[in-house]
GROMACS .gro file of C-alpha atoms in nm:
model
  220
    1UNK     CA    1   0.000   0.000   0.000
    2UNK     CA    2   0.082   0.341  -0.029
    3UNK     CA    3   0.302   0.309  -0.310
    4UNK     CA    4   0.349   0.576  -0.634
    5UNK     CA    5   0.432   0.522  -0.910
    6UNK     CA    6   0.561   0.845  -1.168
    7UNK     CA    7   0.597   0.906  -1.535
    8UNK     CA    8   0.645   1.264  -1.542
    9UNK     CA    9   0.747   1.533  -1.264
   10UNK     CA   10   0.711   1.532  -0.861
   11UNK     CA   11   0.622   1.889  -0.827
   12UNK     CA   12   0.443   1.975  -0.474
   13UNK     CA   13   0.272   2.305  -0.491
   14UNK     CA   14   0.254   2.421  -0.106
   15UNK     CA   15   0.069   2.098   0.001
   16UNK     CA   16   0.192   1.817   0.249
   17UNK     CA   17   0.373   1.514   0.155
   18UNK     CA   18   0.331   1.212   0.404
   19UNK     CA   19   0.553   0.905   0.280
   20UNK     CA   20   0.389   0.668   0.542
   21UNK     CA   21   0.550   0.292   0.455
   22UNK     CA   22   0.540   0.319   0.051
   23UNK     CA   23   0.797   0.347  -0.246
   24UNK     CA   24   0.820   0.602  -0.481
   25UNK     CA   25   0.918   0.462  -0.785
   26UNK     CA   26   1.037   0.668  -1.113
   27UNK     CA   27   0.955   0.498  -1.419
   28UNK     CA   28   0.912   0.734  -1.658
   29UNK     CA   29   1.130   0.754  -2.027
   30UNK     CA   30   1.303   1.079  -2.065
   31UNK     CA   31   1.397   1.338  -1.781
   32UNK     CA   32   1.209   1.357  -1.450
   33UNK     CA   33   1.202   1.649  -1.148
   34UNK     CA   34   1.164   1.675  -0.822
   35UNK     CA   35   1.043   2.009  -0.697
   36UNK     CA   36   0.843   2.164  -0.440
   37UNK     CA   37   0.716   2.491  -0.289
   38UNK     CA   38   0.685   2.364   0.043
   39UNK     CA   39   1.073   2.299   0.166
   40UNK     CA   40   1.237   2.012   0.114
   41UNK     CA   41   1.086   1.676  -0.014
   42UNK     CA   42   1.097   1.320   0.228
   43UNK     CA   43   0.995   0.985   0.112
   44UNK     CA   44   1.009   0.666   0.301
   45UNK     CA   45   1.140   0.450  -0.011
   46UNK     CA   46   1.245   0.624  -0.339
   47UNK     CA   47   1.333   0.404  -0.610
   48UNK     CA   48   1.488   0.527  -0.976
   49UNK     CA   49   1.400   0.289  -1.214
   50UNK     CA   50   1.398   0.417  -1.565
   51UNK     CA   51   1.494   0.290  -1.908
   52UNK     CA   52   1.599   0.651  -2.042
   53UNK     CA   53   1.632   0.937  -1.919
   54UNK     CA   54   1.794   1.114  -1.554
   55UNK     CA   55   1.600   1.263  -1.264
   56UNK     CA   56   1.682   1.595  -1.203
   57UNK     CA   57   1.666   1.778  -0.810
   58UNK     CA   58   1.531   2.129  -0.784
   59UNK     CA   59   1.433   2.083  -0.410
   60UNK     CA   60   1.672   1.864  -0.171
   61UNK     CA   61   1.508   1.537  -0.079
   62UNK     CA   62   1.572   1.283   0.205
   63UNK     CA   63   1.491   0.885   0.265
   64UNK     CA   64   1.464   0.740   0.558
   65UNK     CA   65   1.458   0.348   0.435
   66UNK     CA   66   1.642   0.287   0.127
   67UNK     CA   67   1.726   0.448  -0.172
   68UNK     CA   68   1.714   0.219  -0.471
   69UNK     CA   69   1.944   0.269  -0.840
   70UNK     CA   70   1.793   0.012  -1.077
   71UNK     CA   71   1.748   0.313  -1.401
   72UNK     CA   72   1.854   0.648  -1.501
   73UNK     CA   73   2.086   0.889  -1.282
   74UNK     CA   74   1.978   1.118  -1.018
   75UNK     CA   75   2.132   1.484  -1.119
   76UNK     CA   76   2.210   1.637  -0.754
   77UNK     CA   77   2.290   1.992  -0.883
   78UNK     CA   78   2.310   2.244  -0.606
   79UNK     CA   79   2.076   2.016  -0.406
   80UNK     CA   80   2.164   1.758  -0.147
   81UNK     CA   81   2.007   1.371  -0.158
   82UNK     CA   82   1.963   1.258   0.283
   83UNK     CA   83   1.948   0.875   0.386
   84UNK     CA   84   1.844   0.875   0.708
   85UNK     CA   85   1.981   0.736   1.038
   86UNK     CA   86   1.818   0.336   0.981
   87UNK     CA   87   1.907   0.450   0.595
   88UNK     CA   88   2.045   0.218   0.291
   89UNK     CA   89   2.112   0.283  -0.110
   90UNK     CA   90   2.060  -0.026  -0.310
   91UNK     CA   91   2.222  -0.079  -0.652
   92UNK     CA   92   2.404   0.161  -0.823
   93UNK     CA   93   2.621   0.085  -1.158
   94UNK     CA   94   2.753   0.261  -1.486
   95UNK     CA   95   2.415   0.308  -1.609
   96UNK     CA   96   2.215   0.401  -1.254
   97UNK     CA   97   2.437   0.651  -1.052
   98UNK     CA   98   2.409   0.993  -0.839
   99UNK     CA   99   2.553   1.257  -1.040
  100UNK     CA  100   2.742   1.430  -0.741
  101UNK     CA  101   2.958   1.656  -0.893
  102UNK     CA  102   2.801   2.024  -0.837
  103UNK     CA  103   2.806   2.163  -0.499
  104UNK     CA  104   2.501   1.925  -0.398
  105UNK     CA  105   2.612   1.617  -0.178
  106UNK     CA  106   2.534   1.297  -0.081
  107UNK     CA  107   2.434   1.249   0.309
  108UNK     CA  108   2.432   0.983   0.514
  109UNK     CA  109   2.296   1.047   0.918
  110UNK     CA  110   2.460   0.817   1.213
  111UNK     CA  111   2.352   0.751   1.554
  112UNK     CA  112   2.514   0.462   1.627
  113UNK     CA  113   2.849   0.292   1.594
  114UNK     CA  114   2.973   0.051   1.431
  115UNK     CA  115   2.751   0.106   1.119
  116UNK     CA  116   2.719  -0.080   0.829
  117UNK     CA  117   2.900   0.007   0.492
  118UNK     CA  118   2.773   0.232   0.262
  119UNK     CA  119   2.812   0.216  -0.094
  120UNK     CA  120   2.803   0.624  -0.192
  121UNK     CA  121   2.689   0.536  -0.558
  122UNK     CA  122   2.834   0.865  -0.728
  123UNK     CA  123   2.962   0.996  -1.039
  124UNK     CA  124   2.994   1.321  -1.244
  125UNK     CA  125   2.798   1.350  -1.599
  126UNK     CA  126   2.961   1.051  -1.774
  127UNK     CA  127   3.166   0.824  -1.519
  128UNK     CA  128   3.051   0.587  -1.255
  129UNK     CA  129   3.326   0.635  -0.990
  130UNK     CA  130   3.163   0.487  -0.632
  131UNK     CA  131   3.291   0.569  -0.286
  132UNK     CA  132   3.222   0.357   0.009
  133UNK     CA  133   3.256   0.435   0.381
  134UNK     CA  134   3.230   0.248   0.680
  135UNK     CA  135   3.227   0.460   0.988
  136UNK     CA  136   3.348   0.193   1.216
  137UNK     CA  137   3.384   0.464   1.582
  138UNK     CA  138   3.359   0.789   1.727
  139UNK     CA  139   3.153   1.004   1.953
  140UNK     CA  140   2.855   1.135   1.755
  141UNK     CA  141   2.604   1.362   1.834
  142UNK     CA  142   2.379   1.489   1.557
  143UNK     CA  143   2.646   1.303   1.312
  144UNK     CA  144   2.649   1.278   0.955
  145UNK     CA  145   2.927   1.270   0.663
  146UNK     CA  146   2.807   1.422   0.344
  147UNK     CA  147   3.021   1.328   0.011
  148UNK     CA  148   3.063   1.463  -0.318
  149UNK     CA  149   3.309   1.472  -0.618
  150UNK     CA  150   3.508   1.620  -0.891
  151UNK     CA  151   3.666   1.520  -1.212
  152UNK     CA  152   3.939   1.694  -1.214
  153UNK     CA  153   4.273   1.723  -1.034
  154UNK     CA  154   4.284   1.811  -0.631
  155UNK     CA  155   4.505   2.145  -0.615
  156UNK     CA  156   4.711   2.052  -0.350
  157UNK     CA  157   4.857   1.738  -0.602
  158UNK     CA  158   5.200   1.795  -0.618
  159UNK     CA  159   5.296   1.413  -0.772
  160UNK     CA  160   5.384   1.301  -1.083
  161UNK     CA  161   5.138   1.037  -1.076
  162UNK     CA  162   4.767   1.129  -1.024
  163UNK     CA  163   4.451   1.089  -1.092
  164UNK     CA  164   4.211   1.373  -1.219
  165UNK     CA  165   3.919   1.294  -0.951
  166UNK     CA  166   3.887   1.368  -0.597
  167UNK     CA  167   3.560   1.309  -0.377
  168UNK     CA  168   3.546   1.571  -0.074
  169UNK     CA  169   3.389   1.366   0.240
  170UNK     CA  170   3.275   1.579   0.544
  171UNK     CA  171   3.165   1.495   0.895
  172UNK     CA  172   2.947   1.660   1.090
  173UNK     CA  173   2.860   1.598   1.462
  174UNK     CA  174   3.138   1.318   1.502
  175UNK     CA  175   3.450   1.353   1.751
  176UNK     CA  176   3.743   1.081   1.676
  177UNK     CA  177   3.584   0.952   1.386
  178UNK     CA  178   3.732   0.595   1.307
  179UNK     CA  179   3.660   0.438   0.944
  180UNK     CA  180   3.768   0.254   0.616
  181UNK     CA  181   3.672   0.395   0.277
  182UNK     CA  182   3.714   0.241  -0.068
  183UNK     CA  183   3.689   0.425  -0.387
  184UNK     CA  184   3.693   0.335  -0.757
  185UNK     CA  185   3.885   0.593  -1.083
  186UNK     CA  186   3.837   0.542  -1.423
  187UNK     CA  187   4.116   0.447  -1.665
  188UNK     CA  188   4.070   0.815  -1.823
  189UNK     CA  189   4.153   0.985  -1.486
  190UNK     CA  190   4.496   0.836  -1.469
  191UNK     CA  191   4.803   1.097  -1.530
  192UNK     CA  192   5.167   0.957  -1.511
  193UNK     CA  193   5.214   0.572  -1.433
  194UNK     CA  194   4.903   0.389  -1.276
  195UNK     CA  195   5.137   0.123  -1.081
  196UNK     CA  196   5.302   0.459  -0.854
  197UNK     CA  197   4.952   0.562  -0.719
  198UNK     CA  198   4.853   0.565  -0.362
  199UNK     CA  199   4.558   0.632  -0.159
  200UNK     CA  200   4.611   0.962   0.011
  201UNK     CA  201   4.404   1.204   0.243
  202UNK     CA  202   4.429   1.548   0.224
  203UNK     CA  203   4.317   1.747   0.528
  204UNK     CA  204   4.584   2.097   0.565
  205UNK     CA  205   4.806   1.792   0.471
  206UNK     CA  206   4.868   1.501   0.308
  207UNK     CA  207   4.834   1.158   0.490
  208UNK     CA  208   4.890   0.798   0.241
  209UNK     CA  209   4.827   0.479   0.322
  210UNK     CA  210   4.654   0.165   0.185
  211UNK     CA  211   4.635  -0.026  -0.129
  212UNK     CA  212   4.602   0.006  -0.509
  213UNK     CA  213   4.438  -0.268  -0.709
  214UNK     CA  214   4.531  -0.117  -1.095
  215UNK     CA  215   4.340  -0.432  -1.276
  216UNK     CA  216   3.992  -0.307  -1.082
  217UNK     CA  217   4.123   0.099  -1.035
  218UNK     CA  218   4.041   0.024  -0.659
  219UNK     CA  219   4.190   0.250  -0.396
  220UNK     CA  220   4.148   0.118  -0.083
   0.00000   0.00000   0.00000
C-alpha cells in the first residue's frame, strides 16, 4: 500500500507530503524532477527505475529506508540527496548513478556505531566512480558525513602520478571519527604511471596509506 508510481514530474505546490511505509518509484522515459514549494521533499522509499532518461533535483530530498538505483541517474545539482539514520542505497552501476559533482552532496545520518558500509553510488555527468565508507567509531552527536566529487585534479597534487578525480567527504557531529573507505577511478583519470599511485588524504596535509588494485582501479 501506499506506493506511487511516476511518469512525469514530482512537483508539490505548497501541500503536504506524508511518505507513510510506501515506495516512490520513477519509471518514466526521458527526464524527471523533483520540486516543491513547500521545503524540502521526504519519502520513506524512493526508487529510480527508468529505461531513459535522468532525474533531475530542484528541491533537496531525504529517505529514511532505502534508496534504490535500478534506471537512469539522479542529477544532484546544487541540491543535497539525505538517507536517514536506519538508511540504505541499493544498486548503483555505470548506467544508474548519483551525479554528485556540483556543490550538492550525498548524506548519510549516524547515531550509532559501528555502522554498516555504505556504498556512496556517485559519479559526475559521464563516469561511474563509487565511494564507500564504513564509519566503524567515534563520539557522535547529531552526526552525519556528506560526500561529493570532482573530475578533475585536487590542487594541493603535487605528484607526478595522479589521478584527475577527488571526492570531498565531510563529517558533521562526530569527535574521533574511526573508518575505512574504498573508492573506484576510471582508466581516463589516470596521469603519469598507474602502478606509482597511492591512496592519500588530504586534510591541511597530506596523509597515504593503503592499497592500489590497478586491474579493478580500486583505492582502498
Amino acid at each position: 500500500p501506499y506506493n506511487i508510481a511516476l511518469a512525469g514530474n514530482w512537483s508539490n505546490s505548497g501541500g503536504t507530503f506524508t511518505e507513510r511505509t510506501g515506495t516512490v518509484t520513477f519509471d518514466g522515459t526521458g527526464a524527471q524532477s523533483i520540486s516543491s514549494t513547500s521545503g524540502d521533499e521526504a519519502f520513506n522509499n524512493l526508487t529510480l527505475s527508468k529505461v531513459t532518461g535522468d532525474v533531475s533535483l530542484n528541491r533537496s530530498v531525504s529517505v529514511s529506508n532505502t534508496f534504490t538505483l535500478s534506471g537512469g541517474d539522479m542529477i544532484l545539482g546544487t541540491y543535497d540527496l539525505t538517507i536517514g539514520n536506519s538508511g540504505t542505497l541499493s544498486g548503483g552501476s555505470a548506467t544508474s548513478y548519483i551525479q554528485a559533482h556540483s556543490t550538492g552532496t550525498v548524506i548519510k545520518q549516524y547515531n550509532a556505531v559501528p555502522a554498516a558500509a555504505l556504498k556512496f553510488a556517485v559519479g559526475d555527468n559521464d563516469d561511474y566512480s563509487p565511494f564507500t565508507f564504513t564509519l566503524q567509531g567515534g563520539a557522535l552527536a547529531g552526526a552525519s558525513v556528506s560526500l561529493n566529487m570532482r573530475d578533475a585534479k585536487q590542487v594541493n597534487v603535487t605528484q607526478p602520478n595522479y589521478i584527475t578525480r577527488y571526492w570531498t567527504l565531510t563529517p558533521t557531529g562526530i569527535s574521533a571519527p574511526s573508518y575505512d573507505v574504498v573508492y573506484y577511478y576510471t582508466d581516463a583519470d589516470v596521469v603519469g604511471d598507474e602502478n606509482q599511485l597511492s591512496p592519500a588524504k588530504w586534510d591541511g596535509a597530506w596523509t597515504e596509506g593503503g592499497t592500489l588494485s590497478p586491474l579493478t582501479n580500486k583505492l582502498a
